[in-house]
Tab-separated table of C-alpha atoms in Angstrom:
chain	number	residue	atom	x	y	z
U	1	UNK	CA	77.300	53.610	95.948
U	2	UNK	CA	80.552	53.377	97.282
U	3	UNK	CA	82.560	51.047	95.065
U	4	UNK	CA	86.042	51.912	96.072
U	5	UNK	CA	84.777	50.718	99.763
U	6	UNK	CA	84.022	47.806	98.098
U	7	UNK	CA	87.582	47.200	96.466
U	8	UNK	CA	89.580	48.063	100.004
U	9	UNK	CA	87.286	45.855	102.193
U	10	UNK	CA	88.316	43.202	99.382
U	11	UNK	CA	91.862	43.945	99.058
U	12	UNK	CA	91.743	44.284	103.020
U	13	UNK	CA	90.784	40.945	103.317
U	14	UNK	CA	93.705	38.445	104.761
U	15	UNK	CA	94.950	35.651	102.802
U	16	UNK	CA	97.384	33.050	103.597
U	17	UNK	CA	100.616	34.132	102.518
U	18	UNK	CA	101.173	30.735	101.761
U	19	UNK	CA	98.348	29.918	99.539
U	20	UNK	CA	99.861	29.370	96.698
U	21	UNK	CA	102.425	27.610	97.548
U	22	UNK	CA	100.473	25.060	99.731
U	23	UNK	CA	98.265	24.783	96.426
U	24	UNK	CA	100.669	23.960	94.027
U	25	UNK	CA	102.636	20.986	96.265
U	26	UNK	CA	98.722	19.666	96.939
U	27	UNK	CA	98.503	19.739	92.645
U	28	UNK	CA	101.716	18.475	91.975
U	29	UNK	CA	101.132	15.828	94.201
U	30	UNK	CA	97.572	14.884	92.969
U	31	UNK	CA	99.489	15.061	89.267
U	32	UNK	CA	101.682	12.559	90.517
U	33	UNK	CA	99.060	10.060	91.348
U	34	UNK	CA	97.013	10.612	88.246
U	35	UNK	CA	100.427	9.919	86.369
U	36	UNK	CA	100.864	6.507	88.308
U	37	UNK	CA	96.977	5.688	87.347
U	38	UNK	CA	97.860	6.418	83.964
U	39	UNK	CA	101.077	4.601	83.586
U	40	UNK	CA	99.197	1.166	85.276
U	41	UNK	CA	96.659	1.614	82.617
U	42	UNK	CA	98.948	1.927	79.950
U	43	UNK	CA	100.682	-1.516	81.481
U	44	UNK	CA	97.524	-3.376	80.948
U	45	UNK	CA	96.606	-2.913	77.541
U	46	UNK	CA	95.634	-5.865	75.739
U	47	UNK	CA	97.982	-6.842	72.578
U	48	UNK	CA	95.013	-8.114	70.752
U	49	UNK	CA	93.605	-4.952	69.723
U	50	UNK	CA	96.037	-4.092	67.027
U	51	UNK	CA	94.877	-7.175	65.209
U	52	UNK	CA	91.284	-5.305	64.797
U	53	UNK	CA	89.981	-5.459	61.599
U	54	UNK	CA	90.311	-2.056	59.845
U	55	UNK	CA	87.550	-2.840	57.823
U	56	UNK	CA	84.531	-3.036	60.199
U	57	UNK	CA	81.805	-1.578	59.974
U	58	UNK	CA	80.000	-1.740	62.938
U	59	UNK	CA	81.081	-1.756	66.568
U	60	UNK	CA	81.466	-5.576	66.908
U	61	UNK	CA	80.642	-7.903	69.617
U	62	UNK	CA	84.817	-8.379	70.324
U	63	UNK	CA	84.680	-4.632	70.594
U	64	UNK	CA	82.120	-4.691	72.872
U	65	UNK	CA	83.696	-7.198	75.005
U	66	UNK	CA	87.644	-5.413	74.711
U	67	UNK	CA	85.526	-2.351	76.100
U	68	UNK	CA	86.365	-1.824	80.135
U	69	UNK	CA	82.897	-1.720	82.053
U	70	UNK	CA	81.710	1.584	83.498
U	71	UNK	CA	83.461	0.657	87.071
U	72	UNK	CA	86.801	-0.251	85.411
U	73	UNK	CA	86.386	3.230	84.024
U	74	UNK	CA	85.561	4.852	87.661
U	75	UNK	CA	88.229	2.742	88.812
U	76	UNK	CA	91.009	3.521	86.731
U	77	UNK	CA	89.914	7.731	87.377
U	78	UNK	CA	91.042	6.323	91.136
U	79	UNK	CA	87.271	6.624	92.203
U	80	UNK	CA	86.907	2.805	93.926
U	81	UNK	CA	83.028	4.126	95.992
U	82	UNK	CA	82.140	5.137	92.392
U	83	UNK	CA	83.453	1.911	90.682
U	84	UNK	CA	81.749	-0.134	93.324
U	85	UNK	CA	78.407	1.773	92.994
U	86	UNK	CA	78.514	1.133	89.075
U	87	UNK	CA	78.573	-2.805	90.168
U	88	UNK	CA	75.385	-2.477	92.377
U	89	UNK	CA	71.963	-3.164	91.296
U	90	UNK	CA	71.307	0.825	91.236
U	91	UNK	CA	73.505	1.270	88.249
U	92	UNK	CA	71.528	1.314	85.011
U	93	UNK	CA	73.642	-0.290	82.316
U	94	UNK	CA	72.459	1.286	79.146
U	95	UNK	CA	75.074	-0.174	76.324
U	96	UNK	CA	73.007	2.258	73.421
U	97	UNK	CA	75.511	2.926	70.614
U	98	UNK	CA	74.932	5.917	68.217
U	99	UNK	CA	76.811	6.188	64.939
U	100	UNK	CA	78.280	9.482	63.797
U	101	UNK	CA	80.697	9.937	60.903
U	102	UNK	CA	83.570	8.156	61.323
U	103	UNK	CA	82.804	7.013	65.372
U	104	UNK	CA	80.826	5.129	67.625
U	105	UNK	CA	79.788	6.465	70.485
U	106	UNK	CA	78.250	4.133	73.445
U	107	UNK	CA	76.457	5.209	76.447
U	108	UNK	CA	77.637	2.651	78.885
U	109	UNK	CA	76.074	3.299	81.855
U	110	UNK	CA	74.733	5.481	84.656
U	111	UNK	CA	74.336	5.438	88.049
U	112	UNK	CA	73.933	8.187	91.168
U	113	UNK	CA	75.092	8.107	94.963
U	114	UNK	CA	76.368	10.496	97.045
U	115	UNK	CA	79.550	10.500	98.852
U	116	UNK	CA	81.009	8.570	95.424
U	117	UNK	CA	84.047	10.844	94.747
U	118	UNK	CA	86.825	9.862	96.765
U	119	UNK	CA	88.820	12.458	94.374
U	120	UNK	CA	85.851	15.547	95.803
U	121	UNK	CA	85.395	14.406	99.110
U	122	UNK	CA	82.647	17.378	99.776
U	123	UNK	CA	80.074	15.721	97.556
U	124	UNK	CA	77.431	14.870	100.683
U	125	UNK	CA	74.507	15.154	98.185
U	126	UNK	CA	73.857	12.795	95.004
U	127	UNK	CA	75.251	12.807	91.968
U	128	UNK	CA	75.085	11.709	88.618
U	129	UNK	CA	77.748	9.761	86.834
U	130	UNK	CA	77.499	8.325	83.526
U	131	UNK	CA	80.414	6.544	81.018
U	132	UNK	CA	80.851	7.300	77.365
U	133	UNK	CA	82.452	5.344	75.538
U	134	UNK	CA	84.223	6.894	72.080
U	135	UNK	CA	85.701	4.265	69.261
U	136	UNK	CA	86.416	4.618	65.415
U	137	UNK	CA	83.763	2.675	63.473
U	138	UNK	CA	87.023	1.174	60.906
U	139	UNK	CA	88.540	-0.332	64.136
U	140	UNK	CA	91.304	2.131	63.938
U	141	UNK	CA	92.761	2.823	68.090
U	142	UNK	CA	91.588	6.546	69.140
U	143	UNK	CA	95.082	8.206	69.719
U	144	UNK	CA	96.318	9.479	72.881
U	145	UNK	CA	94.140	11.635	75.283
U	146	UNK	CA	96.071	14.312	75.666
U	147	UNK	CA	96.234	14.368	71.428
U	148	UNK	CA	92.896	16.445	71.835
U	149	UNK	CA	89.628	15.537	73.792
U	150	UNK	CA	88.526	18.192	72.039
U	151	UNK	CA	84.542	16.503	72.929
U	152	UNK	CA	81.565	17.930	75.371
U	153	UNK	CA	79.694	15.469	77.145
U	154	UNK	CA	76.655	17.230	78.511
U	155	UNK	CA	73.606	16.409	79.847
U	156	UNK	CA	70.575	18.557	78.295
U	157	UNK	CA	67.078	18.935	80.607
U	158	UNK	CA	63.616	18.940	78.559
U	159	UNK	CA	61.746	22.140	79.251
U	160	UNK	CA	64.910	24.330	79.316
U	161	UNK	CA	67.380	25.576	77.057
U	162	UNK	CA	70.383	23.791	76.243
U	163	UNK	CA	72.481	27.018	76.407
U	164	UNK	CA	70.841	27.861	79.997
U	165	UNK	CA	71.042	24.425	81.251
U	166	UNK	CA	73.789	22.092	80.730
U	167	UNK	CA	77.357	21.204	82.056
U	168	UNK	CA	78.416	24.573	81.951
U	169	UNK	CA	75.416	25.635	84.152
U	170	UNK	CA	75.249	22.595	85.906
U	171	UNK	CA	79.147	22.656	87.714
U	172	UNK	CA	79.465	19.231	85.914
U	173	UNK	CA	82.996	17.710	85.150
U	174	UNK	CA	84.446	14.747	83.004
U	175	UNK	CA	87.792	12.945	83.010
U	176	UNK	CA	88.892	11.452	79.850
U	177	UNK	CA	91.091	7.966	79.486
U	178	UNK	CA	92.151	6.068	76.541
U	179	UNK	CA	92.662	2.109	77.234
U	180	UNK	CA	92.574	-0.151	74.498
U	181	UNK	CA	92.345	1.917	71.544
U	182	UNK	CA	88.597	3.282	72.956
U	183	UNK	CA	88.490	6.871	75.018
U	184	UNK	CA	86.179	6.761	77.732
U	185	UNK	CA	84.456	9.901	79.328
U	186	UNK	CA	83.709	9.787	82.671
U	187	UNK	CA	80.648	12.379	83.559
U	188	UNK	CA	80.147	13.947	87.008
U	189	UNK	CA	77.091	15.334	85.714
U	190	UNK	CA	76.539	16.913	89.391
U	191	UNK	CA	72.636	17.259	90.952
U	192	UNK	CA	71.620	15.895	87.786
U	193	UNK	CA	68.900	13.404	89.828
U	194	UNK	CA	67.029	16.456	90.414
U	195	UNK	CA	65.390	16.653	87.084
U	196	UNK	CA	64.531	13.629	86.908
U	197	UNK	CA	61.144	14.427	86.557
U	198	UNK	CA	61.633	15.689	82.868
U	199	UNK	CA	63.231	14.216	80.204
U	200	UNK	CA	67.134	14.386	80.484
U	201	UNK	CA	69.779	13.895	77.480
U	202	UNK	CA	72.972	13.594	77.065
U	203	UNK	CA	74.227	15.061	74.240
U	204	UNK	CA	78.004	14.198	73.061
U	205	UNK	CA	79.350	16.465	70.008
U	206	UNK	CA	82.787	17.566	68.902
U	207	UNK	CA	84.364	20.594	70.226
U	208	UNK	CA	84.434	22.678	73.254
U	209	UNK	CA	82.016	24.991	72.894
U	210	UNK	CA	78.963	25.217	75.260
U	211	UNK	CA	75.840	24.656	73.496
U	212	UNK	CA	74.056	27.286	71.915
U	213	UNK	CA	71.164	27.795	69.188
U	214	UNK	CA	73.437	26.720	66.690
U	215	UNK	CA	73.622	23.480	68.108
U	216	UNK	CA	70.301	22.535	69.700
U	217	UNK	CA	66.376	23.283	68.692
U	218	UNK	CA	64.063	23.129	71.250
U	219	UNK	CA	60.381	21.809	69.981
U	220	UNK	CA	57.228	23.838	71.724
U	221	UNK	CA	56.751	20.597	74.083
U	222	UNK	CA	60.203	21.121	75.731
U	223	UNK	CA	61.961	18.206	73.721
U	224	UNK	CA	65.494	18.676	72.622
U	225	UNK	CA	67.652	17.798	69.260
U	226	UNK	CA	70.533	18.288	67.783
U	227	UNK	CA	69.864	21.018	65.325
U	228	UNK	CA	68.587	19.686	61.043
U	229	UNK	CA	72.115	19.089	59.516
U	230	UNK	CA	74.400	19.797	62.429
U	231	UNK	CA	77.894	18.709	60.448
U	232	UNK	CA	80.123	17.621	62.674
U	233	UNK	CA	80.090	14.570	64.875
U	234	UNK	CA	77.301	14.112	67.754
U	235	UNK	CA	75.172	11.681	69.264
U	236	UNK	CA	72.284	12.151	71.661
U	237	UNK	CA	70.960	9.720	74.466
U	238	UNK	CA	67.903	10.039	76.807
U	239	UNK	CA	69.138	9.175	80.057
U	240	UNK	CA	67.236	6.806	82.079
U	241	UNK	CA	67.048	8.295	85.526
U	242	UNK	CA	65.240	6.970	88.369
U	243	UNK	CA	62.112	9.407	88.497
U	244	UNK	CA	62.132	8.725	92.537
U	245	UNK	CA	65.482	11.012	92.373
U	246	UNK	CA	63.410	14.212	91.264
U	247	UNK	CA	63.748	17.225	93.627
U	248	UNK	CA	61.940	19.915	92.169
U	249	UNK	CA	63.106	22.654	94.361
U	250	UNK	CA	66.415	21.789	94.492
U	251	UNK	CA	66.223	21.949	90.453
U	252	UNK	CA	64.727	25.250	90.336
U	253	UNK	CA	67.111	26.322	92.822
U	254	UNK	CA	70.085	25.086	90.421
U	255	UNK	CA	69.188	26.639	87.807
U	256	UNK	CA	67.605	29.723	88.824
U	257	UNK	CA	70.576	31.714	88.506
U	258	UNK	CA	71.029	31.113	84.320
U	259	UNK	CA	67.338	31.568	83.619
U	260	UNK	CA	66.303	34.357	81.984
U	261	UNK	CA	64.238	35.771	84.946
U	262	UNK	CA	62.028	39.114	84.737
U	263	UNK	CA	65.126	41.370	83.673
U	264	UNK	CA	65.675	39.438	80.431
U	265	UNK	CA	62.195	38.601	79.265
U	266	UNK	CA	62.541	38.348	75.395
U	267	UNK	CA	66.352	38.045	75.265
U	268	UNK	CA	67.849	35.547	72.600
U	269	UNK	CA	70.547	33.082	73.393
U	270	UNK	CA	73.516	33.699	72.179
U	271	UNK	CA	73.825	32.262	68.685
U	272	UNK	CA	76.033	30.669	66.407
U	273	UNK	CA	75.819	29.562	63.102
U	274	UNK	CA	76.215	25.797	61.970
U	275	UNK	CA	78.634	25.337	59.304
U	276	UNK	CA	77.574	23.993	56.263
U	277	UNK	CA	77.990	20.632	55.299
U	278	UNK	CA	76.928	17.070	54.428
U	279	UNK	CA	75.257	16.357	57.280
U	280	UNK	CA	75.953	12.761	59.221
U	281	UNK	CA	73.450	9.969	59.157
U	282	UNK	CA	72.864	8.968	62.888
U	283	UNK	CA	72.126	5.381	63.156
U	284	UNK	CA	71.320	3.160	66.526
U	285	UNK	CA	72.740	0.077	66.652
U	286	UNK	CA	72.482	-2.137	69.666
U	287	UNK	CA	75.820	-2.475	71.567
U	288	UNK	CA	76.197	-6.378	70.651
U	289	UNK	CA	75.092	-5.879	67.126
X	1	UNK	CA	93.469	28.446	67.448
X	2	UNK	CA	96.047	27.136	69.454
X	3	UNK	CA	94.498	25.649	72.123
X	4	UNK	CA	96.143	25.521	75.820
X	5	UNK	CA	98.442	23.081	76.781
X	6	UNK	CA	96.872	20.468	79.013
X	7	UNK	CA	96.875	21.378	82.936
X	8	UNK	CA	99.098	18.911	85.110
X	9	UNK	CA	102.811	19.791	84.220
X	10	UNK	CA	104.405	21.503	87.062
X	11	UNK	CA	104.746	24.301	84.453
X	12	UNK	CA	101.065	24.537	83.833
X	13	UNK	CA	100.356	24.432	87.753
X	14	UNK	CA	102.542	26.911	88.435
X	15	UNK	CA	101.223	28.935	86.156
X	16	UNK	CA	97.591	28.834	86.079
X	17	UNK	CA	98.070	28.994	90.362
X	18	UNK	CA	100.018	32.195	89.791
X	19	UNK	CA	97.843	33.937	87.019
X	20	UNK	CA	94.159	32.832	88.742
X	21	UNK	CA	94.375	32.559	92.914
X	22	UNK	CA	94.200	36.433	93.677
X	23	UNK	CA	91.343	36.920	90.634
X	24	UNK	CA	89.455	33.856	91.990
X	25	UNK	CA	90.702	34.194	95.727
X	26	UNK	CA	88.763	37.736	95.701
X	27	UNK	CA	85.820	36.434	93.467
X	28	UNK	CA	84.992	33.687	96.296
X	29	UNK	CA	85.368	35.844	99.010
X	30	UNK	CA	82.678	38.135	97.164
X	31	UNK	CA	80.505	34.795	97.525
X	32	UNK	CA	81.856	33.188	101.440
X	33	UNK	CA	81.532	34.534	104.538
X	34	UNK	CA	85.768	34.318	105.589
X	35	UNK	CA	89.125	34.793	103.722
X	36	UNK	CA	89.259	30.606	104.976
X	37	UNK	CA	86.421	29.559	102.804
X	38	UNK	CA	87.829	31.071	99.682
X	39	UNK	CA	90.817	29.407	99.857
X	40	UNK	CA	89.136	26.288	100.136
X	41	UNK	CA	87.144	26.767	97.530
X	42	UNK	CA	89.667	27.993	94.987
X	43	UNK	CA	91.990	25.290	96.027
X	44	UNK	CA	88.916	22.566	95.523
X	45	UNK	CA	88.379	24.643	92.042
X	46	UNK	CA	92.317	24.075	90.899
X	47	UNK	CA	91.652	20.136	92.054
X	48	UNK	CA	88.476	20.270	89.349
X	49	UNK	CA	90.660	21.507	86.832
X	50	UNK	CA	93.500	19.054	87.378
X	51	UNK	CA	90.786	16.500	87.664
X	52	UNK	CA	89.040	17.259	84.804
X	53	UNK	CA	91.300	18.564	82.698
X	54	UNK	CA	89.113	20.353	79.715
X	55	UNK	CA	90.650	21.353	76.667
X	56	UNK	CA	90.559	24.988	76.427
X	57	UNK	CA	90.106	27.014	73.002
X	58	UNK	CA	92.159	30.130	74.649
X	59	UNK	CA	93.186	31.857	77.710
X	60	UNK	CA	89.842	33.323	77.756
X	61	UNK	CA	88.196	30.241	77.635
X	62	UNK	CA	90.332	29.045	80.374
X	63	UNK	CA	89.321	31.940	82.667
X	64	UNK	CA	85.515	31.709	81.974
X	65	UNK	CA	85.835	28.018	83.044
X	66	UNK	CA	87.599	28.913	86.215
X	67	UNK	CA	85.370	31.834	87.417
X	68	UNK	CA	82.080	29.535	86.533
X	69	UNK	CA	83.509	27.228	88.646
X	70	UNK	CA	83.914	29.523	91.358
X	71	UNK	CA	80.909	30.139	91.188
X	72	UNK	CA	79.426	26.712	91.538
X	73	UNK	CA	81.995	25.907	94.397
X	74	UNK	CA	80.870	29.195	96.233
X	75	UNK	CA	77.543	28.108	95.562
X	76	UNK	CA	77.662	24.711	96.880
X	77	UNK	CA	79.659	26.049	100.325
X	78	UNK	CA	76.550	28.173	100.798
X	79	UNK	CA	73.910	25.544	100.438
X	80	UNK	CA	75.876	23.278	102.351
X	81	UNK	CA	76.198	25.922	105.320
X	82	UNK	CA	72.323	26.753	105.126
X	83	UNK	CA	71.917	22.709	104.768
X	84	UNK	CA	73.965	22.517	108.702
X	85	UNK	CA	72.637	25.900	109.629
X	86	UNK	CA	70.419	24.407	112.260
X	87	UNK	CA	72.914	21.863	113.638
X	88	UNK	CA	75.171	24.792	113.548
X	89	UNK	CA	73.036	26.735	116.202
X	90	UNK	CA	73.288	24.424	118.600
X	91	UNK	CA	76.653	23.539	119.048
X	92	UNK	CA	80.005	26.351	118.784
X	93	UNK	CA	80.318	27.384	115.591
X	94	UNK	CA	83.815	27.150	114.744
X	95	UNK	CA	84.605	29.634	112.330
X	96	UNK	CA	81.928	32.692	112.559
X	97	UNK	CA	81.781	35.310	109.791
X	98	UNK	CA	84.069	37.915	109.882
X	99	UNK	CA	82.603	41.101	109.762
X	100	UNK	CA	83.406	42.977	106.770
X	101	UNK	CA	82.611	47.000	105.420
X	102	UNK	CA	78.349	46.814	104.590
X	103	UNK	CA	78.857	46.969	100.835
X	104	UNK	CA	80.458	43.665	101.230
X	105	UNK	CA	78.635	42.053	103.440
X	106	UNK	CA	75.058	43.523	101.558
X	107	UNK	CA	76.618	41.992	98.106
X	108	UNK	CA	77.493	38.922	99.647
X	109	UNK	CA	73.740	38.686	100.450
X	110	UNK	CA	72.943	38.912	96.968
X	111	UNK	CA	71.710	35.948	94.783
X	112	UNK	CA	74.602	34.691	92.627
X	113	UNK	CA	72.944	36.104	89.260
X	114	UNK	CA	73.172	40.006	90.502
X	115	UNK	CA	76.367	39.579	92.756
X	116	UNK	CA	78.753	37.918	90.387
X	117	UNK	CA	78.162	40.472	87.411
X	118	UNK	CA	78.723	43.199	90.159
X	119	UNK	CA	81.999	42.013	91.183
X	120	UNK	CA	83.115	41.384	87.934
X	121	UNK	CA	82.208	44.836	86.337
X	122	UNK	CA	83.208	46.709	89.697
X	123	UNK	CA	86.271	45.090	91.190
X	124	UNK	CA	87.948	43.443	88.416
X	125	UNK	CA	87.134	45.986	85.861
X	126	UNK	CA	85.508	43.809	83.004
X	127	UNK	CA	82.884	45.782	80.567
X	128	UNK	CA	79.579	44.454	80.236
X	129	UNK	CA	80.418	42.373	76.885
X	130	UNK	CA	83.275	40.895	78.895
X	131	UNK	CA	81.178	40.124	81.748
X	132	UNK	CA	78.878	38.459	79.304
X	133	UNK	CA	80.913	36.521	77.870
X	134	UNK	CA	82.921	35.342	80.873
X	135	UNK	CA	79.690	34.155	82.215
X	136	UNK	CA	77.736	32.811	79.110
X	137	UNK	CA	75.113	35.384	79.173
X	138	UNK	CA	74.000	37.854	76.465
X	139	UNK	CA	75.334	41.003	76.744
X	140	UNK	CA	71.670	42.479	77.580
X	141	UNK	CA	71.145	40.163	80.934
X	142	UNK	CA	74.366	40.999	82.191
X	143	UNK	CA	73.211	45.011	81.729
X	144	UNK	CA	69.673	44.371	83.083
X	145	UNK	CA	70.942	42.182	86.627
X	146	UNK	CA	73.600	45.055	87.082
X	147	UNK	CA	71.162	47.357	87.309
X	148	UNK	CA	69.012	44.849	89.310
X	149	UNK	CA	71.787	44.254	91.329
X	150	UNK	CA	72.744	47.955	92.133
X	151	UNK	CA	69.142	48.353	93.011
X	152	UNK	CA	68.783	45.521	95.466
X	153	UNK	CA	71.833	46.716	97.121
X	154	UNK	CA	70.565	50.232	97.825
X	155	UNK	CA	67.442	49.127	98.964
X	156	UNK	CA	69.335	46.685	101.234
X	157	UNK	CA	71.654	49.310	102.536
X	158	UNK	CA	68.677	51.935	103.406
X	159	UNK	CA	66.953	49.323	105.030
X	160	UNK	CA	69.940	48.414	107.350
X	161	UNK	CA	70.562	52.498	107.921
């Protein structure tokens, strides 16, 4: 086979000269709006939360009611469709708080539409969104974003590997914002809807890395956890997806291309070793405890 | 591990637009049917990443996330075409494939899984434990849908002789 054909026909191809240029003023100039969003944020924080207690325990009920809603969250990310679609009476609003080490974290809400992302116009098929809410449990404001978000948010499907299917896999994308003292992840967890015939997590865990064996056991019915003294911190949530939204095909079809398929029957995933430690007690609360 | 600074400065955009657009610019065009779709679909992938704005362990990290979203971008411009295919054949399509050498054009054809490890190992030069990990795949798929891959094409190409 010809491979150098391959490289010319490639190399032959015509590009704008102008590409990048063109690409960088459209960046800069979507940087520049995401700045203004940020700064108007930063204008409305509310005084009162440096009086938190330092001593709490729990994530109170004031928390809870300092939080922004899921909208304000699609809002401020410049997404008004999505905002508005997290007011209607599709939206779930789930308000399930896990506690990990030092943190809460909430799931705040889901809900699915197409057409929701002003900010990726080309979206003419439904997606997923869903809010996480991150706070420190001593009442203690989360620094700045761009400190390190060093957090996944990914959803997880039951019945198939968390290192085959998840946000890596699944194209899916999250914007990060700090108001208030709380970071809030906003998940486009893409043709998510499709699965909803199984049951679909979201799992939330420190550090970049996609998940692997290391991080996730899968049970012989298809069920998901986080793996017997994973150390660091993580919470997991069974999202609550309208079943009507399943597509099968469209599922398989997503997927297909990160299954192990006939040419890598009885390959392993790639591993990686927990590191030891004291493991975290997780502990559900209710949101309004 | 000093992780990358966060994309958004007009340092970071020009930098990541300079390093990536040819790599990714040739990577969707492996995928689309025109030299026009790939730019839209790199252009829409640099949006993501200003959008989304991951933290990123290392460079490599930063260039697995940006080929994987190729990928998916590619992959959504396809469905989407097949999606309009029919209301496509019945009024003037306005921007028809361009006709490229048949190695292209048969790889193009391929499903993602065996075209994507092709292009990778074959135009940009990466080995097989690169490819792997640039893609999240153990070394062993990546080996096994190469020779898939290489397979599919020649029995594409005789067919079409």
């Amino acid at each position: 086979m010809d491979w150098k054909a391959y490289r010319e026909a490639l190399d032959a191809l015509s590009f704008s000269p102008d590409f990048r240029e063109r690409t960088e003023a459209v960046l800069r100039r979507r940087a520049q709006e995401q700045e203004k969003e940020r700064s108007s944020v930063k204008f409305i924080k509310k005084p009162v939360v440096a009086a938190a207690v330092a001593a709490l325990l729990v994530v109170s009920a004031s928390a809870v009611a300092l939080r922004l809603s899921a909208s304000q969250v699609a809002e401020r990310t410049g997404r008004t469709a999505l905002a508005a679609a997290f007011e209607d009476n599709n939206a779930v609003a789930v308000n399930e708080t896990v506690q990990t080490g030092d943190y809460a974290v909430t799931l705040m809400g889901l809900t699915s539409g197409a057409n929701l992302d002003e900010l990726n116009a080309d979206l003419d098929v439904d997606h997923t969104y869903a809010v996480v809410a991150l706070e420190r449990l001593d009442g203690a404001p989360m620094g700045q974003v761009a400190s390190g978000a060093d957090y996944t948010v990914t959803p997880l499907v039951s019945g198939y590997d968390p290192w085959a299917v998840n946000n890596w896999t699944l194209g899916c994308s999250v914007d990060v914002l700090e108001a208030d003292g709380t970071w809030y992840f906003l998940l486009d967890a893409g043709q998510l809807g499709a699965f909803a015939d199984h049951t679909v997590y979201l799992a939330f865990y420190e550090g970049a890395a996609p998940p692997s064996a290391g991080k996730f056991t899968v049970a012989g019915d298809g069920s998901i956890a986080f793996a017997q003294d994973y150390p660091e911190e993580h919470a997991l949530f069974v999202l609550p997806l309208d079943e009507s939204l399943a597509d099968p095909a469209a599922a398989q079809a997503l997927v297909e291309p990160f299954l192990p398929g006939e040419d890598t029957a009885g390959e392993t995933p790639i591993q990686e070793s927990a590191p030891a430690s004291d493991s975290p007690v997780l502990t559900i609360v209710p949101a309004d405890a | 591990m000093r992780k990358l600074a966060s994309f958004g400065t007009d340092e970071t955009i020009s930098r990541v637009v300079e390093q990536y657009s040819a790599m990714l610019l040739r990577l969707a065009a492996a995928r689309l049917p025109s030299a026009a779709d790939a730019e839209d679909a790199v252009q829409e992938v640099f949006l993501k990443l200003l959008d989304a704005r991951p933290v990123f362990r290392d460079a490599e990290h930063e260039k697995a996330w940006l080929i994987r979203t190729t990928l998916h971008r590619a992959a959504d411009i396809r469905r989407k075409r097949a999606r309009e295919a029919p209301l496509d054949a019945i009024v003037e399509v306005e921007a028809p494939p361009e006709p490229g050498p048949e190695l292209l054009d048969a790889v193009r054809a391929l499903p993602e899984r065996y075209a994507a490890v092709l292009h990778l190992y074959y135009y940009e030069g990466y080995s097989i434990k690169e490819t792997a990990k640039l893609l999240a795949l153990p070394a062993a798929t990546v080996g096994t849908r190469l020779a898939r891959g290489r397979e599919r094409l020649r029995q594409m190409l005789k067919e079409d002789a």
